[in-house]
Coordinates of C-alpha atoms and ligand atoms in Angstrom, one line a residue:
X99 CA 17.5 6.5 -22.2
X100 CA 15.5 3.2 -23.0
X101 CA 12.3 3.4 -22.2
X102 CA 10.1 -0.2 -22.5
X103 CA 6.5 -0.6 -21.5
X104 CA 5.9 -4.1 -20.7
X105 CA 3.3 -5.6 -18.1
X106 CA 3.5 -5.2 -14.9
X107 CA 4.4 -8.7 -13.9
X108 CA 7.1 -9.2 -16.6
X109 CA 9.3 -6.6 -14.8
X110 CA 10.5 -8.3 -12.3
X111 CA 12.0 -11.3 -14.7
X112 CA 13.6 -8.6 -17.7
X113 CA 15.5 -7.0 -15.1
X114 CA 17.1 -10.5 -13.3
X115 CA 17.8 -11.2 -16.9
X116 CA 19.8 -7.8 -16.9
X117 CA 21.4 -8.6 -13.6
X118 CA 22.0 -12.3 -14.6
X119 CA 23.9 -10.9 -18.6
X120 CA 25.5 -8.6 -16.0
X121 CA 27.1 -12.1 -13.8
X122 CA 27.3 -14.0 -16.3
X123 CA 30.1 -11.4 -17.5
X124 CA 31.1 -10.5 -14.0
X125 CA 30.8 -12.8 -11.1
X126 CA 32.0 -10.3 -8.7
X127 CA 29.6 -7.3 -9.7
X128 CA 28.7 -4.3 -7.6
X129 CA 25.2 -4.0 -7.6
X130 CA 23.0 -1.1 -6.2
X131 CA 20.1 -2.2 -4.5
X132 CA 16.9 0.0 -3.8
X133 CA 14.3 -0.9 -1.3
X134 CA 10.7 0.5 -1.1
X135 CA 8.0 -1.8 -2.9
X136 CA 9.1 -1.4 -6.9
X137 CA 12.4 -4.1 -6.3
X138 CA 10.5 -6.5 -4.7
X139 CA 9.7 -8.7 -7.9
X140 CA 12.9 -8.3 -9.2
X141 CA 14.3 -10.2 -5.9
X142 CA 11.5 -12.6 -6.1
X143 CA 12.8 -13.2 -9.3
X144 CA 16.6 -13.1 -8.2
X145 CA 15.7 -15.5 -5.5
X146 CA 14.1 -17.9 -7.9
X147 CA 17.0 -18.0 -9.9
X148 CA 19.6 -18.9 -7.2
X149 CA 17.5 -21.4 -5.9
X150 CA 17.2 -23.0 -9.3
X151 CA 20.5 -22.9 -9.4
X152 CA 20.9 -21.0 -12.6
X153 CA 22.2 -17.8 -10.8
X154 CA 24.6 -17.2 -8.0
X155 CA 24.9 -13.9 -6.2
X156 CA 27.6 -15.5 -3.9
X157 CA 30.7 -13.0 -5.8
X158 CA 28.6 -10.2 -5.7
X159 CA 28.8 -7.0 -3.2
X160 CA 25.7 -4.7 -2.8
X161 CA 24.8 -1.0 -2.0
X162 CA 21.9 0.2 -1.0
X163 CA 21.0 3.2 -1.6
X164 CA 19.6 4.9 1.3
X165 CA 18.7 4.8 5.4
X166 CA 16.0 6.6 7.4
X167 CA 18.0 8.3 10.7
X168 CA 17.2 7.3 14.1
X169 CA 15.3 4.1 13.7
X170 CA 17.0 1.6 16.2
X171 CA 19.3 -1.3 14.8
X172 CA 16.6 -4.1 13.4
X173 CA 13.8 -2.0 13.2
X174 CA 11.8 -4.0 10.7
X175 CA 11.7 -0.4 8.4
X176 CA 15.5 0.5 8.6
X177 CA 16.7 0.1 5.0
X178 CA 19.5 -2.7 6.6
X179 CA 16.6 -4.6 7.7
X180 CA 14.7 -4.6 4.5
X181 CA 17.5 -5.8 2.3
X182 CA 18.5 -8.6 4.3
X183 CA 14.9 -9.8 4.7
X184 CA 14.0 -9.3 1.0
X185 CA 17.1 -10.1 -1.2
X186 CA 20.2 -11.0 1.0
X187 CA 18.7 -13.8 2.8
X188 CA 17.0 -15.2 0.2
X189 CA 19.9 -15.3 -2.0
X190 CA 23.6 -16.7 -1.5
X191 CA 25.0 -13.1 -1.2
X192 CA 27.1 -13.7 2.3
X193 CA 25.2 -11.0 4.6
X194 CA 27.8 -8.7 5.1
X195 CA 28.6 -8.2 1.6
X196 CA 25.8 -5.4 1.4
X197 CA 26.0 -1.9 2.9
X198 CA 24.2 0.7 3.4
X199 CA 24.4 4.0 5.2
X200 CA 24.1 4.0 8.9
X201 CA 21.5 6.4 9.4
X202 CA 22.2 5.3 13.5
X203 CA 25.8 6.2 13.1
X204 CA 27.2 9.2 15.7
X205 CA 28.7 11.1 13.3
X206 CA 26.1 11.3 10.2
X207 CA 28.6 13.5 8.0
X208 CA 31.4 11.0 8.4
X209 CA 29.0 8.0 7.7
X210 CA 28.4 9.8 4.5
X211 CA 32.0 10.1 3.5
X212 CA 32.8 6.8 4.8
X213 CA 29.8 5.0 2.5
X214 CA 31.1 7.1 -0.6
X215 CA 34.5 5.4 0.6
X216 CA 33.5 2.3 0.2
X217 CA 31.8 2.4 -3.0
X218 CA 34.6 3.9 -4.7
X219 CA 36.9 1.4 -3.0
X220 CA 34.9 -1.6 -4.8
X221 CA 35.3 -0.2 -8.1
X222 CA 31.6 1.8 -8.5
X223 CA 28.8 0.5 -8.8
X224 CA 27.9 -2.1 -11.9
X225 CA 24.1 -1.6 -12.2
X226 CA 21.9 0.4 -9.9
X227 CA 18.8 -0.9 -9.3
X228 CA 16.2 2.6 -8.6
X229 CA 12.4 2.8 -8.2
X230 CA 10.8 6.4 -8.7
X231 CA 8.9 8.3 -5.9
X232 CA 5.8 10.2 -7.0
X233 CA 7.4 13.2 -6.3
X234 CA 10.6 12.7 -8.7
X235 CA 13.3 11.9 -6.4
X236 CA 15.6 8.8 -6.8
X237 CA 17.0 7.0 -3.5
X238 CA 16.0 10.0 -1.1
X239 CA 16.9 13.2 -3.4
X240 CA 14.1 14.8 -3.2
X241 CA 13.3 18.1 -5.3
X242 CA 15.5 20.7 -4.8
X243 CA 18.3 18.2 -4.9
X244 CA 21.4 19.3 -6.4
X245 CA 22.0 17.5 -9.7
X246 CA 25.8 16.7 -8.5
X247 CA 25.2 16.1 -4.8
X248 CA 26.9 13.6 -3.3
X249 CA 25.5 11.2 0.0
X250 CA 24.3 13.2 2.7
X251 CA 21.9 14.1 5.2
X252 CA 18.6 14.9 3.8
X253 CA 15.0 16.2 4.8
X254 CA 11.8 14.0 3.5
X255 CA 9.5 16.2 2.0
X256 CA 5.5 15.3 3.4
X257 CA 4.3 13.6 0.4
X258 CA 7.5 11.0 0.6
X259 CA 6.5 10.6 4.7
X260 CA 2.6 10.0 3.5
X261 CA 3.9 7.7 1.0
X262 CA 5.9 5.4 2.9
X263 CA 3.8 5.5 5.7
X264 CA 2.2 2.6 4.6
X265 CA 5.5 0.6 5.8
X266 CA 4.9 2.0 8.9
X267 CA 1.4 1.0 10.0
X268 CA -0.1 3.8 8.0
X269 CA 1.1 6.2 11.0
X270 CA 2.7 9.0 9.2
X271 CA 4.3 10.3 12.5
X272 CA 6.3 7.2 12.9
X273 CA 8.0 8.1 9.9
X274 CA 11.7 9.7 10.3
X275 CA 11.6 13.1 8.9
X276 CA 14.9 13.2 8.0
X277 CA 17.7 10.3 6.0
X278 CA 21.1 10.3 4.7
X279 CA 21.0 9.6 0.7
X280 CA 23.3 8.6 -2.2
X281 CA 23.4 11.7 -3.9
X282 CA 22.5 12.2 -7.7
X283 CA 26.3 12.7 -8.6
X284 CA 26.8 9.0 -6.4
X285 CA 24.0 7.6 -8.6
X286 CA 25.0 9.1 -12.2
X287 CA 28.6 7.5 -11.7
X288 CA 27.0 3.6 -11.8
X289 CA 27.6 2.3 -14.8
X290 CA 24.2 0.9 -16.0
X291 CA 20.8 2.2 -14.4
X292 CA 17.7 0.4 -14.1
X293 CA 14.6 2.1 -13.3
X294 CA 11.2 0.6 -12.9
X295 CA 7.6 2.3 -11.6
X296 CA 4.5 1.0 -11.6
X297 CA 1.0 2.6 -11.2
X298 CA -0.9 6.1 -11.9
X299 CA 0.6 7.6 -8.7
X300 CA 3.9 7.2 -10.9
X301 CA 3.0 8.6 -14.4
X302 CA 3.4 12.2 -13.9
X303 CA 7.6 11.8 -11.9
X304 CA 7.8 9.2 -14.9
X305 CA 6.7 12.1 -17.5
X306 CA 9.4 14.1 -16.0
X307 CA 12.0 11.9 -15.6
X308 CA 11.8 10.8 -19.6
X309 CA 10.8 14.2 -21.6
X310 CA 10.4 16.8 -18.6
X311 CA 13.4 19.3 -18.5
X312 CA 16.3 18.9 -16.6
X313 CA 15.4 20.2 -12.8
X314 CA 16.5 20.0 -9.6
X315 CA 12.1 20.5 -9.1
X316 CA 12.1 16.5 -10.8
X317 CA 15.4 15.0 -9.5
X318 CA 15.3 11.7 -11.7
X319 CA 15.7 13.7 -15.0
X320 CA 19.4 13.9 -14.4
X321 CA 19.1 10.4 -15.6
X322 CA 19.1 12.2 -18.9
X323 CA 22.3 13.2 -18.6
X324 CA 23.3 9.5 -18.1
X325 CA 24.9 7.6 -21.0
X326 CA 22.9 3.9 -19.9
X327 CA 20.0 3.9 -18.4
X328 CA 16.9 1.7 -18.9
X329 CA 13.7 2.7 -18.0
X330 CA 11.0 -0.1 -17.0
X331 CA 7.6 1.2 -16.9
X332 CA 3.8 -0.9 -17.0
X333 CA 1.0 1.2 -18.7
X334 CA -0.4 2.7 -15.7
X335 CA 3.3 4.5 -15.0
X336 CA 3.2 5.1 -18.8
X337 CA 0.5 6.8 -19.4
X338 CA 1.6 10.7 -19.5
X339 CA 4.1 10.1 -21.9
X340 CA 3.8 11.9 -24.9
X341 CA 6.3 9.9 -26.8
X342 CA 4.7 6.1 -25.7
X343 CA 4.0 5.1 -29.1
X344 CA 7.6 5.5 -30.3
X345 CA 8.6 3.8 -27.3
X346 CA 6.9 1.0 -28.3
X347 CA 7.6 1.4 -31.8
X348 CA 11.0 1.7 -31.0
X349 CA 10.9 -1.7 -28.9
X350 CA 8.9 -3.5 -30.9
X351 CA 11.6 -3.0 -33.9
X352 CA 14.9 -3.5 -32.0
X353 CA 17.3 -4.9 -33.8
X354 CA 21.3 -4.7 -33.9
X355 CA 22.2 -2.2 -36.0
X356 CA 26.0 -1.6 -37.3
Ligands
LIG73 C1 14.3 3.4 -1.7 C2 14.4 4.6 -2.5 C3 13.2 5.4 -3.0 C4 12.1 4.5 -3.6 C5 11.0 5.4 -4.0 C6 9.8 4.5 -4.5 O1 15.5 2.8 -1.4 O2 15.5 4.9 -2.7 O3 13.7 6.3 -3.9 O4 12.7 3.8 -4.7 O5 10.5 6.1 -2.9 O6 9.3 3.7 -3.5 P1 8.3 2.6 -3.8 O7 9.1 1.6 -4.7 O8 8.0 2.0 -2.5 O9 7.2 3.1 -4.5

């Protein structure tokens, strides 16, 4: 696991560097696209690119990586919304080219097989973009998670309802109680991982997720396991880890070796 600590507002621009090495290599990537609030500045920055001209997203597919249930089609929080709104439509990504679980979907169980379907049928996923909820879990896993579980229907714990609530007018009770959610044994299989958090309310599910112990109680620290993952933190998010100076150490004498 790489773990840099860099300003908060350089985030966003290192990792559309990582997606842009990625498509300059690739044209046709699959990315994996989170939503919540820590993406946002890497599709600002994604967005930027395109419409410099310097990027183009127009090859790429997309999966997201998780949907509230029962929210009607369009509501401005459902997770299909959200990435259209902030990266689709901003971008030249045509708009069906991304998918998500349908949290509206009759059958939720065969949604869930269906959406694993489809990822496997475009090859996996190339680089999953995650954020970090203060509670541990990665897309929707919250603790408890098994460490292979695969997409499915999921309960949100009260702390991940009081966080998000903010997207919901800061009315806790309009927020679903239940999702469906890439598993952890979905997410391990991408081939790179990217995660980013910002902020105190991050630093102790950071601690965790870089030198805690392997848990289902801290679902992100199956990332361990995970041969390529790189972990972008500011100093806020950074500061309970014990190791930070070697982090920094570490980054500030990278060099190829071999
Ligand atoms: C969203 C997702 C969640 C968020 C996490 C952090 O698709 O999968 O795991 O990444 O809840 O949310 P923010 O970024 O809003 O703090």
């Amino acid at each position: 696991m790489e773990v840099l600590i860099v300003p908060e507002h350089k985030i966003g621009e290192l990792v559309a560097d990582d997606v842009s090495g990625l498509i300059a290599e690739r044209p046709d990537a699959v990315l994996g696209l989170a939503t919540g609030s820590s993406p946002l500045r890497i599709y600002d920055a994604l967005a930027r690119r395109v419409s410099e001209g310097v990027l183009s997203l127009q090859q790429t597919k997309g999966f997201t990586l998780d949907e509230y249930v029962g929210l009607a089609e369009g509501h401005p929080c459902r997770y299909s919304t959200v990435i259209q709104s902030e990266l689709v439509r901003r971008v030249d990504m045509p708009s069906h080219s991304v998918r998500g679980p349908d949290g509206g979907a009759s059958n939720l169980h065969d949604e869930c097989r269906n959406f694993e379907n489809a990822i496997a049928d475009a090859g996996g996923v190339d680089l999953q973009i995650l954020g970090i909820g203060s509670d541990g879990h990665i897309a929707f896993n919250e603790p408890g998670s098994s460490l292979a579980s695969r997409t499915r229907v999921k309960t949100l714990t009260e702390q991940t309802r009081r966080d998000n609530a903010r997207f919901f007018g800061g009315d806790i009770d309009a927020v679903p109680r239940h999702c469906l959610t890439q598993g952890l044994g979905t997410i391990s299989e991408a081939r790179h991982i990217v995660l980013v958090a910002t902020g105190h309310e991050k630093s102790e599910a950071v601690a965790q997720l870089v030198e805690g112990a392997v848990s289902a109680r801290w679902p992100a620290t199956v990332l361990q396991h995970h041969p390529r993952v790189t972990v972008y933190v500011d100093e806020a998010a950074a500061s309970r880890l014990i190791l930070a100076d070697y982090y920094r150490y570490t980054h500030a004498h990278r060099r190829l070796v071999g």
